[in-house]
Tab-separated table of C-alpha atoms in Angstrom:
chain	number	residue	atom	x	y	z
A	426	UNK	CA	146.080	149.652	105.608
A	427	UNK	CA	144.348	147.756	109.093
A	428	UNK	CA	147.465	145.730	109.450
A	429	UNK	CA	149.577	149.001	109.733
A	430	UNK	CA	147.590	150.157	111.830
A	431	UNK	CA	147.596	147.821	114.924
A	432	UNK	CA	151.067	147.051	114.270
A	433	UNK	CA	151.490	151.179	115.173
A	434	UNK	CA	149.558	150.930	117.996
A	435	UNK	CA	151.105	147.675	119.131
A	436	UNK	CA	155.044	149.897	118.867
A	437	UNK	CA	153.746	152.075	120.818
A	438	UNK	CA	151.889	150.319	123.907
A	439	UNK	CA	155.712	148.215	123.524
A	440	UNK	CA	157.613	151.807	123.895
A	441	UNK	CA	155.423	152.512	126.920
A	442	UNK	CA	156.098	149.745	129.071
A	443	UNK	CA	159.541	150.182	128.103
A	444	UNK	CA	159.350	153.476	129.576
A	445	UNK	CA	157.125	152.534	132.694
A	446	UNK	CA	159.826	149.694	132.967
A	447	UNK	CA	163.082	151.484	132.461
A	448	UNK	CA	163.712	150.041	129.523
A	449	UNK	CA	164.331	153.280	127.552
A	450	UNK	CA	167.814	152.339	126.400
A	451	UNK	CA	166.571	148.883	124.784
A	452	UNK	CA	167.336	148.555	120.717
A	453	UNK	CA	164.049	149.624	118.796
A	454	UNK	CA	164.698	145.853	116.623
A	455	UNK	CA	163.849	144.134	119.532
A	456	UNK	CA	160.709	145.252	119.750
A	457	UNK	CA	158.249	142.861	118.388
A	458	UNK	CA	155.719	143.428	116.063
A	459	UNK	CA	153.410	140.205	116.544
A	460	UNK	CA	150.041	140.792	116.879
A	461	UNK	CA	148.030	138.815	119.312
A	462	UNK	CA	146.117	136.693	116.337
A	463	UNK	CA	149.193	135.968	114.552
A	464	UNK	CA	150.789	134.706	118.192
A	465	UNK	CA	147.711	132.403	118.062
A	466	UNK	CA	148.041	131.298	114.517
A	467	UNK	CA	151.607	130.289	114.668
A	468	UNK	CA	150.653	128.405	117.812
A	469	UNK	CA	148.150	126.757	116.383
A	470	UNK	CA	150.764	125.918	113.460
A	471	UNK	CA	152.795	123.793	115.424
A	472	UNK	CA	150.440	121.768	117.636
A	473	UNK	CA	151.713	118.734	115.952
A	474	UNK	CA	152.259	116.312	118.781
A	475	UNK	CA	151.105	112.872	118.623
A	476	UNK	CA	151.642	109.746	120.960
A	477	UNK	CA	151.574	106.846	119.337
A	478	UNK	CA	151.797	103.496	121.230
A	479	UNK	CA	154.335	101.347	120.419
A	480	UNK	CA	157.828	102.392	121.370
A	481	UNK	CA	160.530	103.530	119.264
A	482	UNK	CA	163.362	101.307	117.719
A	483	UNK	CA	165.839	100.834	116.233
A	484	UNK	CA	165.924	100.395	111.510
A	485	UNK	CA	167.056	96.697	111.528
A	486	UNK	CA	164.531	95.736	114.612
A	487	UNK	CA	161.385	97.103	112.496
A	488	UNK	CA	163.320	95.680	109.386
A	489	UNK	CA	162.934	92.081	111.659
A	490	UNK	CA	159.673	93.149	112.923
A	491	UNK	CA	158.230	93.187	108.855
A	492	UNK	CA	159.744	89.737	107.918
A	493	UNK	CA	157.890	87.986	110.672
A	494	UNK	CA	154.345	89.751	110.070
A	495	UNK	CA	155.248	89.047	106.201
A	496	UNK	CA	157.562	87.022	105.474
A	497	UNK	CA	156.069	85.889	101.760
A	498	UNK	CA	155.477	89.240	101.042
A	499	UNK	CA	157.438	91.501	98.154
A	500	UNK	CA	159.448	93.388	99.768
A	501	UNK	CA	161.997	95.301	97.082
A	502	UNK	CA	162.387	95.248	93.277
A	503	UNK	CA	164.159	96.548	90.672
A	504	UNK	CA	163.682	95.855	87.359
A	505	UNK	CA	162.881	91.536	86.513
A	506	UNK	CA	164.926	91.163	89.937
A	507	UNK	CA	162.781	90.699	93.273
A	508	UNK	CA	163.516	89.871	96.546
A	509	UNK	CA	160.653	88.372	99.590
A	510	UNK	CA	160.923	89.977	103.049
A	511	UNK	CA	162.131	86.423	103.848
A	512	UNK	CA	164.586	86.033	101.274
A	513	UNK	CA	165.572	89.674	102.129
A	514	UNK	CA	166.499	88.775	105.771
A	515	UNK	CA	168.472	85.608	104.309
A	516	UNK	CA	171.554	88.075	102.686
A	517	UNK	CA	171.079	90.992	105.061
A	518	UNK	CA	172.318	88.346	107.876
A	519	UNK	CA	174.729	86.615	105.816
A	520	UNK	CA	176.632	90.108	105.066
A	521	UNK	CA	175.970	91.311	109.006
A	522	UNK	CA	177.248	87.934	109.757
A	523	UNK	CA	180.414	88.358	107.348
A	524	UNK	CA	180.895	92.077	108.842
A	525	UNK	CA	181.389	90.283	112.585
A	526	UNK	CA	183.052	87.288	111.935
A	527	UNK	CA	185.908	88.503	109.071
A	528	UNK	CA	185.926	92.149	109.609
A	529	UNK	CA	184.894	92.351	113.651
A	530	UNK	CA	183.035	95.623	113.019
A	531	UNK	CA	182.237	96.892	116.359
A	532	UNK	CA	179.291	98.998	117.320
A	533	UNK	CA	179.003	102.245	116.353
A	534	UNK	CA	181.963	101.930	113.847
A	535	UNK	CA	181.441	103.317	110.556
A	536	UNK	CA	181.059	101.356	107.300
A	537	UNK	CA	180.752	102.588	103.744
A	538	UNK	CA	179.152	101.746	101.548
A	539	UNK	CA	179.971	102.160	97.133
A	540	UNK	CA	178.158	100.775	94.957
A	541	UNK	CA	175.123	101.254	91.719
A	542	UNK	CA	171.694	101.309	92.475
A	543	UNK	CA	170.538	97.443	92.856
A	544	UNK	CA	169.470	94.676	95.091
A	545	UNK	CA	173.014	94.572	96.850
A	546	UNK	CA	172.536	98.450	97.762
A	547	UNK	CA	169.222	97.502	100.172
A	548	UNK	CA	171.392	94.067	101.255
A	549	UNK	CA	174.510	96.305	102.228
A	550	UNK	CA	172.251	99.137	103.985
A	551	UNK	CA	170.686	96.645	105.593
A	552	UNK	CA	173.285	93.858	106.396
A	553	UNK	CA	175.363	96.882	108.314
A	554	UNK	CA	172.770	98.032	110.549
A	555	UNK	CA	172.585	94.749	111.776
A	556	UNK	CA	175.934	94.671	112.567
A	557	UNK	CA	175.772	97.638	114.416
A	558	UNK	CA	177.886	99.294	112.346
A	559	UNK	CA	177.153	103.176	111.130
A	560	UNK	CA	175.637	103.473	107.047
A	561	UNK	CA	177.965	105.870	105.108
A	562	UNK	CA	176.586	105.765	101.171
A	563	UNK	CA	179.672	106.952	98.732
A	564	UNK	CA	178.358	108.118	95.105
A	565	UNK	CA	179.797	105.533	92.458
A	566	UNK	CA	180.133	108.883	90.037
A	567	UNK	CA	182.197	110.462	92.576
A	568	UNK	CA	186.115	111.268	91.420
A	569	UNK	CA	188.775	109.492	93.519
A	570	UNK	CA	190.138	112.161	94.911
A	571	UNK	CA	186.510	113.151	96.692
A	572	UNK	CA	185.512	109.608	97.728
A	573	UNK	CA	189.157	109.757	99.908
A	574	UNK	CA	188.472	113.006	101.328
A	575	UNK	CA	184.965	111.387	102.550
A	576	UNK	CA	186.315	108.144	103.956
A	577	UNK	CA	189.102	109.910	105.819
A	578	UNK	CA	186.367	112.243	107.645
A	579	UNK	CA	184.387	109.761	108.696
A	580	UNK	CA	187.437	107.310	109.943
A	581	UNK	CA	186.151	104.729	107.523
A	582	UNK	CA	188.301	101.601	107.802
A	583	UNK	CA	185.633	99.074	105.421
A	584	UNK	CA	183.968	99.777	102.162
A	585	UNK	CA	181.641	97.810	100.639
A	586	UNK	CA	182.034	97.707	96.527
A	587	UNK	CA	180.839	96.317	93.363
A	588	UNK	CA	183.190	94.923	90.886
A	589	UNK	CA	182.740	97.914	88.972
A	590	UNK	CA	183.317	100.396	91.899
A	591	UNK	CA	186.133	98.823	93.906
A	592	UNK	CA	189.201	100.611	91.953
A	593	UNK	CA	188.210	103.878	92.861
A	594	UNK	CA	190.419	103.406	96.104
A	595	UNK	CA	193.154	102.560	97.105
A	596	UNK	CA	195.157	100.139	99.113
A	597	UNK	CA	194.866	101.960	102.382
A	598	UNK	CA	191.598	100.531	103.073
A	599	UNK	CA	189.210	97.303	103.226
A	600	UNK	CA	187.077	96.413	100.775
A	601	UNK	CA	184.271	93.340	100.870
A	602	UNK	CA	182.994	92.797	97.425
A	603	UNK	CA	179.491	92.968	98.280
A	604	UNK	CA	178.169	90.102	96.116
A	605	UNK	CA	181.356	87.456	96.545
A	606	UNK	CA	179.269	87.228	100.315
A	607	UNK	CA	176.507	85.984	98.706
A	608	UNK	CA	178.696	83.304	95.820
A	609	UNK	CA	180.958	82.397	99.144
A	610	UNK	CA	179.029	81.688	101.695
A	611	UNK	CA	179.104	78.816	103.715
A	612	UNK	CA	175.428	75.872	104.018
A	613	UNK	CA	175.883	75.920	107.624
A	614	UNK	CA	176.519	80.428	108.133
A	615	UNK	CA	173.139	80.777	109.704
A	616	UNK	CA	173.921	78.442	112.711
A	617	UNK	CA	175.764	81.960	113.918
A	618	UNK	CA	172.749	83.466	113.567
A	619	UNK	CA	172.457	83.901	117.248
A	620	UNK	CA	175.172	86.108	116.920
A	621	UNK	CA	173.313	88.712	115.531
A	622	UNK	CA	171.211	88.967	118.975
A	623	UNK	CA	174.193	89.930	120.530
A	624	UNK	CA	174.829	93.062	118.966
A	625	UNK	CA	173.776	96.093	121.191
A	626	UNK	CA	172.065	98.846	119.453
A	627	UNK	CA	170.124	101.461	121.218
A	628	UNK	CA	167.182	103.625	119.681
A	629	UNK	CA	169.862	106.885	120.184
A	630	UNK	CA	172.727	105.438	118.762
A	631	UNK	CA	173.838	106.685	115.261
A	632	UNK	CA	172.012	105.318	112.478
A	633	UNK	CA	173.709	106.610	109.379
A	634	UNK	CA	176.035	109.709	107.929
A	635	UNK	CA	174.671	111.388	104.678
A	636	UNK	CA	177.477	113.846	103.423
A	637	UNK	CA	175.805	117.770	102.627
A	638	UNK	CA	177.279	119.997	100.456
A	639	UNK	CA	179.752	122.768	102.936
A	640	UNK	CA	180.469	126.141	102.326
A	641	UNK	CA	183.445	125.685	103.903
A	642	UNK	CA	184.470	123.839	101.027
A	643	UNK	CA	184.784	120.335	102.847
A	644	UNK	CA	181.340	118.144	102.047
A	645	UNK	CA	179.679	117.254	106.450
A	646	UNK	CA	179.229	114.366	107.543
A	647	UNK	CA	175.431	114.406	109.068
A	648	UNK	CA	174.487	111.767	111.839
A	649	UNK	CA	171.240	110.656	112.159
A	650	UNK	CA	170.143	108.254	114.842
A	651	UNK	CA	167.952	104.884	115.002
A	652	UNK	CA	165.164	107.168	116.679
A	653	UNK	CA	165.110	109.869	113.988
A	654	UNK	CA	164.553	107.795	111.005
A	655	UNK	CA	162.217	105.637	112.944
A	656	UNK	CA	159.704	108.695	114.417
A	657	UNK	CA	160.097	110.432	111.172
A	658	UNK	CA	158.426	107.661	109.282
A	659	UNK	CA	155.854	107.043	112.095
A	660	UNK	CA	155.346	111.609	111.257
A	661	UNK	CA	154.871	110.239	107.674
A	662	UNK	CA	152.283	107.115	108.500
A	663	UNK	CA	150.573	109.363	111.026
A	664	UNK	CA	149.380	112.225	107.832
A	665	UNK	CA	148.351	109.107	106.213
A	666	UNK	CA	150.580	109.945	103.155
A	667	UNK	CA	151.007	106.643	102.534
A	668	UNK	CA	149.986	103.013	103.322
A	669	UNK	CA	150.345	99.206	102.600
A	670	UNK	CA	148.120	99.118	99.673
A	671	UNK	CA	149.299	103.093	98.206
A	672	UNK	CA	151.997	102.525	95.215
A	673	UNK	CA	153.834	105.871	95.787
A	674	UNK	CA	155.825	107.931	92.630
A	675	UNK	CA	158.753	109.785	94.570
A	676	UNK	CA	160.189	113.126	92.666
A	677	UNK	CA	162.870	114.245	94.553
A	678	UNK	CA	164.530	117.110	92.608
A	679	UNK	CA	164.577	118.898	95.910
A	680	UNK	CA	163.247	122.008	94.340
A	681	UNK	CA	160.494	124.210	94.577
A	682	UNK	CA	157.162	122.313	93.501
A	683	UNK	CA	155.570	125.227	91.583
A	684	UNK	CA	152.500	125.208	90.070
A	685	UNK	CA	153.040	124.399	86.055
A	686	UNK	CA	154.617	121.379	87.317
A	687	UNK	CA	151.590	120.415	89.443
A	688	UNK	CA	149.888	121.221	86.439
A	689	UNK	CA	152.138	119.192	83.941
A	690	UNK	CA	151.324	116.095	86.773
A	691	UNK	CA	147.848	116.863	86.627
A	692	UNK	CA	147.203	116.145	83.068
A	693	UNK	CA	149.121	112.674	83.526
A	694	UNK	CA	147.728	111.673	86.677
A	695	UNK	CA	144.250	110.150	87.755
A	696	UNK	CA	142.123	111.856	89.533
A	697	UNK	CA	142.229	109.983	92.917
A	698	UNK	CA	146.255	110.019	92.871
A	699	UNK	CA	147.044	112.883	95.479
A	700	UNK	CA	150.065	114.926	94.874
A	701	UNK	CA	152.227	116.556	97.706
A	702	UNK	CA	154.709	118.412	98.543
A	703	UNK	CA	157.507	117.726	101.027
A	704	UNK	CA	160.340	119.158	102.382
A	705	UNK	CA	163.112	118.860	104.539
A	706	UNK	CA	167.087	119.169	104.670
A	707	UNK	CA	169.557	115.987	105.912
A	708	UNK	CA	169.516	117.303	109.027
A	709	UNK	CA	165.824	116.676	109.816
A	710	UNK	CA	165.721	113.026	108.535
A	711	UNK	CA	163.563	112.905	105.744
A	712	UNK	CA	161.223	115.749	105.713
A	713	UNK	CA	160.326	118.065	108.096
A	714	UNK	CA	157.588	119.965	106.173
A	715	UNK	CA	154.072	119.186	104.296
A	716	UNK	CA	151.479	120.082	101.968
A	717	UNK	CA	148.348	118.555	100.310
A	718	UNK	CA	148.251	120.082	97.491
A	719	UNK	CA	144.694	121.577	96.307
A	720	UNK	CA	145.236	122.582	92.768
A	721	UNK	CA	142.022	124.620	92.902
A	722	UNK	CA	143.425	127.046	95.971
A	723	UNK	CA	147.295	126.731	95.391
A	724	UNK	CA	147.147	128.711	92.467
A	725	UNK	CA	149.784	131.248	92.177
A	726	UNK	CA	152.238	129.045	94.190
A	727	UNK	CA	152.808	125.737	96.173
A	728	UNK	CA	153.457	125.814	100.099
A	729	UNK	CA	155.818	124.394	101.877
A	730	UNK	CA	153.000	123.867	104.366
A	731	UNK	CA	153.722	123.392	108.123
A	732	UNK	CA	155.488	121.142	110.031
A	733	UNK	CA	154.897	117.123	110.194
A	734	UNK	CA	153.309	115.926	113.493
A	735	UNK	CA	155.816	115.420	116.458
A	736	UNK	CA	158.111	118.104	114.327
A	737	UNK	CA	157.787	122.210	114.921
A	738	UNK	CA	159.168	125.499	113.355
A	739	UNK	CA	159.475	129.063	113.686
A	740	UNK	CA	160.729	131.779	111.194
A	741	UNK	CA	163.259	134.406	112.751
A	742	UNK	CA	164.076	137.535	111.756
A	743	UNK	CA	167.829	138.699	111.184
A	744	UNK	CA	167.894	140.031	115.164
A	745	UNK	CA	165.995	136.413	116.046
A	746	UNK	CA	162.637	137.911	116.584
A	747	UNK	CA	159.225	135.730	115.404
A	748	UNK	CA	158.137	137.338	112.035
A	749	UNK	CA	154.470	138.583	111.341
A	750	UNK	CA	152.660	137.440	108.914
A	751	UNK	CA	153.386	138.407	105.234
A	752	UNK	CA	157.304	139.347	106.678
A	753	UNK	CA	159.922	137.123	105.379
A	754	UNK	CA	162.250	135.482	107.634
A	755	UNK	CA	164.979	132.010	108.367
A	756	UNK	CA	162.899	128.931	109.137
A	757	UNK	CA	164.606	126.766	112.301
A	758	UNK	CA	162.642	123.495	112.494
A	759	UNK	CA	163.046	120.688	115.794
A	760	UNK	CA	161.547	117.770	116.681
A	761	UNK	CA	162.335	113.993	116.452
A	762	UNK	CA	164.058	113.841	113.409
A	763	UNK	CA	166.789	116.686	114.654
A	764	UNK	CA	169.950	115.082	113.872
A	765	UNK	CA	173.124	114.854	115.919
A	766	UNK	CA	175.749	117.050	114.582
A	767	UNK	CA	177.809	116.715	112.206
A	768	UNK	CA	180.793	113.839	112.704
A	769	UNK	CA	183.826	115.467	113.585
A	770	UNK	CA	182.803	119.527	113.363
A	771	UNK	CA	181.766	120.762	116.639
A	772	UNK	CA	181.714	124.183	115.497
A	773	UNK	CA	179.189	123.452	112.286
A	774	UNK	CA	177.489	121.586	114.728
A	775	UNK	CA	177.449	125.075	117.028
A	776	UNK	CA	176.134	126.896	114.514
A	777	UNK	CA	173.370	124.350	112.918
A	778	UNK	CA	171.565	123.724	116.186
A	779	UNK	CA	170.124	126.228	118.528
A	780	UNK	CA	168.805	126.252	121.459
A	781	UNK	CA	165.685	128.353	122.091
A	782	UNK	CA	163.550	128.520	125.132
A	783	UNK	CA	165.096	124.931	126.209
A	784	UNK	CA	164.551	122.842	123.220
A	785	UNK	CA	166.494	122.568	119.477
A	786	UNK	CA	166.373	123.888	116.840
A	787	UNK	CA	167.927	123.312	113.523
A	788	UNK	CA	168.986	126.630	111.514
A	789	UNK	CA	167.779	125.429	107.822
A	790	UNK	CA	169.300	128.658	105.606
A	791	UNK	CA	165.695	128.613	104.252
A	792	UNK	CA	163.690	131.835	104.187
A	793	UNK	CA	160.185	131.938	103.760
A	794	UNK	CA	156.395	133.622	104.902
A	795	UNK	CA	153.647	133.014	106.546
A	796	UNK	CA	150.508	133.395	104.982
A	797	UNK	CA	146.921	134.006	106.522
A	798	UNK	CA	146.344	130.120	107.269
A	799	UNK	CA	149.854	129.075	108.899
A	800	UNK	CA	150.715	128.655	105.749
A	801	UNK	CA	154.876	129.128	104.694
A	802	UNK	CA	156.071	129.891	100.981
A	803	UNK	CA	159.818	129.275	100.177
A	804	UNK	CA	161.456	132.725	99.247
A	805	UNK	CA	164.962	131.121	99.060
A	806	UNK	CA	167.904	130.865	101.138
A	807	UNK	CA	169.744	133.368	103.351
A	808	UNK	CA	173.244	132.411	101.571
A	809	UNK	CA	174.818	130.951	98.199
A	810	UNK	CA	173.437	127.307	98.864
A	811	UNK	CA	171.649	126.363	95.540
A	812	UNK	CA	169.448	123.577	94.551
A	813	UNK	CA	170.441	122.272	91.393
A	814	UNK	CA	168.838	118.560	89.470
A	815	UNK	CA	167.741	117.695	92.714
A	816	UNK	CA	171.175	118.080	94.833
A	817	UNK	CA	172.327	120.908	97.252
A	818	UNK	CA	174.845	122.415	96.362
A	819	UNK	CA	177.178	124.776	98.749
A	820	UNK	CA	178.642	127.260	95.866
A	821	UNK	CA	181.607	127.874	98.063
A	822	UNK	CA	182.147	124.430	97.862
A	823	UNK	CA	183.318	124.639	94.119
A	824	UNK	CA	184.881	128.138	94.752
A	825	UNK	CA	187.325	126.761	96.878
A	826	UNK	CA	188.157	123.527	95.051
A	827	UNK	CA	189.071	126.304	92.068
A	828	UNK	CA	190.773	128.579	94.702
A	829	UNK	CA	192.806	125.461	94.454
A	830	UNK	CA	194.638	125.727	90.851
A	831	UNK	CA	196.535	129.042	90.086
A	832	UNK	CA	193.675	131.491	89.474
A	833	UNK	CA	193.727	134.764	92.267
A	834	UNK	CA	189.753	134.734	92.453
A	835	UNK	CA	186.285	133.058	91.193
A	836	UNK	CA	182.597	132.530	92.143
A	837	UNK	CA	180.265	130.405	90.782
A	838	UNK	CA	176.288	131.176	89.960
A	839	UNK	CA	173.614	129.086	88.999
A	840	UNK	CA	171.981	130.608	85.956
A	841	UNK	CA	168.314	129.170	84.011
A	842	UNK	CA	167.893	127.486	87.201
A	843	UNK	CA	169.598	124.814	84.583
A	844	UNK	CA	173.153	125.632	84.540
A	845	UNK	CA	176.701	126.493	86.755
A	846	UNK	CA	178.609	129.507	85.382
A	847	UNK	CA	182.149	129.795	87.218
A	848	UNK	CA	183.590	133.208	86.948
A	849	UNK	CA	187.518	133.117	86.996
A	850	UNK	CA	189.896	135.712	87.455
A	851	UNK	CA	193.268	134.512	85.723
A	852	UNK	CA	196.289	135.479	83.433
A	853	UNK	CA	197.433	132.010	82.973
A	854	UNK	CA	194.952	129.021	83.259
A	855	UNK	CA	192.766	128.088	80.073
A	856	UNK	CA	189.025	126.088	80.368
A	857	UNK	CA	190.431	122.931	79.879
A	858	UNK	CA	192.555	122.940	83.054
A	859	UNK	CA	190.067	124.190	84.682
A	860	UNK	CA	187.529	121.595	83.937
A	861	UNK	CA	190.103	118.461	84.321
A	862	UNK	CA	191.035	120.378	87.618
A	863	UNK	CA	186.915	120.047	88.742
A	864	UNK	CA	186.410	116.642	87.217
A	865	UNK	CA	189.447	115.059	89.684
A	866	UNK	CA	187.488	116.852	93.037
A	867	UNK	CA	184.142	117.396	92.566
A	868	UNK	CA	180.918	115.206	91.736
A	869	UNK	CA	179.434	115.602	88.441
A	870	UNK	CA	176.976	117.157	89.591
A	871	UNK	CA	179.124	120.245	91.075
A	872	UNK	CA	181.062	121.014	88.090
A	873	UNK	CA	180.201	123.965	86.409
A	874	UNK	CA	178.721	123.861	82.560
A	875	UNK	CA	180.453	127.151	81.596
A	876	UNK	CA	183.768	128.869	82.599
A	877	UNK	CA	184.252	132.639	82.174
A	878	UNK	CA	187.721	133.545	82.230
A	879	UNK	CA	188.132	137.288	82.602
A	880	UNK	CA	191.155	139.131	83.562
A	881	UNK	CA	189.833	140.829	86.683
A	882	UNK	CA	186.780	140.112	88.314
A	883	UNK	CA	183.942	143.509	88.768
A	884	UNK	CA	184.012	144.727	91.900
A	885	UNK	CA	181.283	146.737	93.949
A	886	UNK	CA	182.443	149.740	96.390
A	887	UNK	CA	183.075	147.620	99.293
A	888	UNK	CA	185.831	145.324	97.387
A	889	UNK	CA	183.505	142.593	96.897
A	890	UNK	CA	182.608	141.350	93.683
A	891	UNK	CA	179.860	143.063	91.558
A	892	UNK	CA	177.601	139.882	90.655
A	893	UNK	CA	174.937	142.187	88.904
A	894	UNK	CA	178.171	143.112	86.314
A	895	UNK	CA	179.247	140.052	85.751
A	896	UNK	CA	179.283	139.210	81.893
A	897	UNK	CA	175.713	137.034	80.959
A	898	UNK	CA	176.955	133.415	79.830
A	899	UNK	CA	176.775	132.204	76.255
A	900	UNK	CA	174.088	129.351	77.052
A	901	UNK	CA	173.142	128.741	72.854
A	902	UNK	CA	176.296	126.339	72.762
């Protein structure tokens, strides 16, 4: 009640000020309800600026620096296979020199890679970076049609592949079997290693592209710079998330961290093991918000927390005003990890990035509330984007795929946090045809588990599909 009274008096003072300043016609929605102590709390939330002594560098330059510091230290390990930093550098240089000398890759050129999880995957990533290319990962689980669409978007002319993935690409694009680079390497190939030192790459250059699900029906290629990645890692190091003595177990489900999950983890981990809730879309590089879980105090929900060092965030309502404590709004993030835009999609970039007081913010689409301690709590999405089994999915992309068949209308929804259900309006198509179409155009995690075909989808008074009136799916099978 005290807060309500304070806000009421604050509004009266605002209205009086507008009357005196002859702004009586100003819309009431532009009146701020934030009290002075709340403004101070939000300012302290974003007091994250940290200066580092070492200059920003490129990803592959830092990798070489680590090789020089720890040549015989284990760099990468998978099952029974492993490589030291020195061994990894050798294979990375082989790939880089092959890209430069045989395929004439130039600085800033996009080079895709479609390989299974392996040591070769890591070698390929660093090899592309060292050659000055822009790394773009492609999933071997994606259907051929989707891979073709992604490659076309990047205008890539070369894809690094494994024997098991090379059959997914047609003859219109060059393929390089990454393992063949190692078997065909000449003994004197490293004589030309000086060629690598002539590759001109700076931290402002694009380092890699990550595709995210797009509401327009086409995946969005988010571009990240070398400095975005490097600075983001430094922010994580500064909060002591990890160091050279730590063993990290990562659970990347891209979904809300729940109290139940924390309770489950605490049954199987040791007392000296810390649980961190980290979140952030690809467009903010790795992570942007963090919270070290405290099970004694985090009894109802696990907060998203606050911004990482050299990041900041604000929460805005639908009118672009900062929210007060307990009010829901959209999270906007700025800082060292903000991406360089979507490749070839200037319109989408302009919608995603907004300038506020001379600073560039990314609109996350995530809704949150701020508590009395300045911590953010996730409330959902402002659109129909969902998280399913660790994947960020725009339901509109699935719906547009389905609309390319003979159906007249559709809507896709998530049920029980585990299933995608597609409601189809059609009288001349069956479930098998729909499933086959989805399998040839969408990755496995975006294929609906259930198709419900109706003669007509229910509509509300405004003529839009009424999701509340859709029949419940039968999940028993």
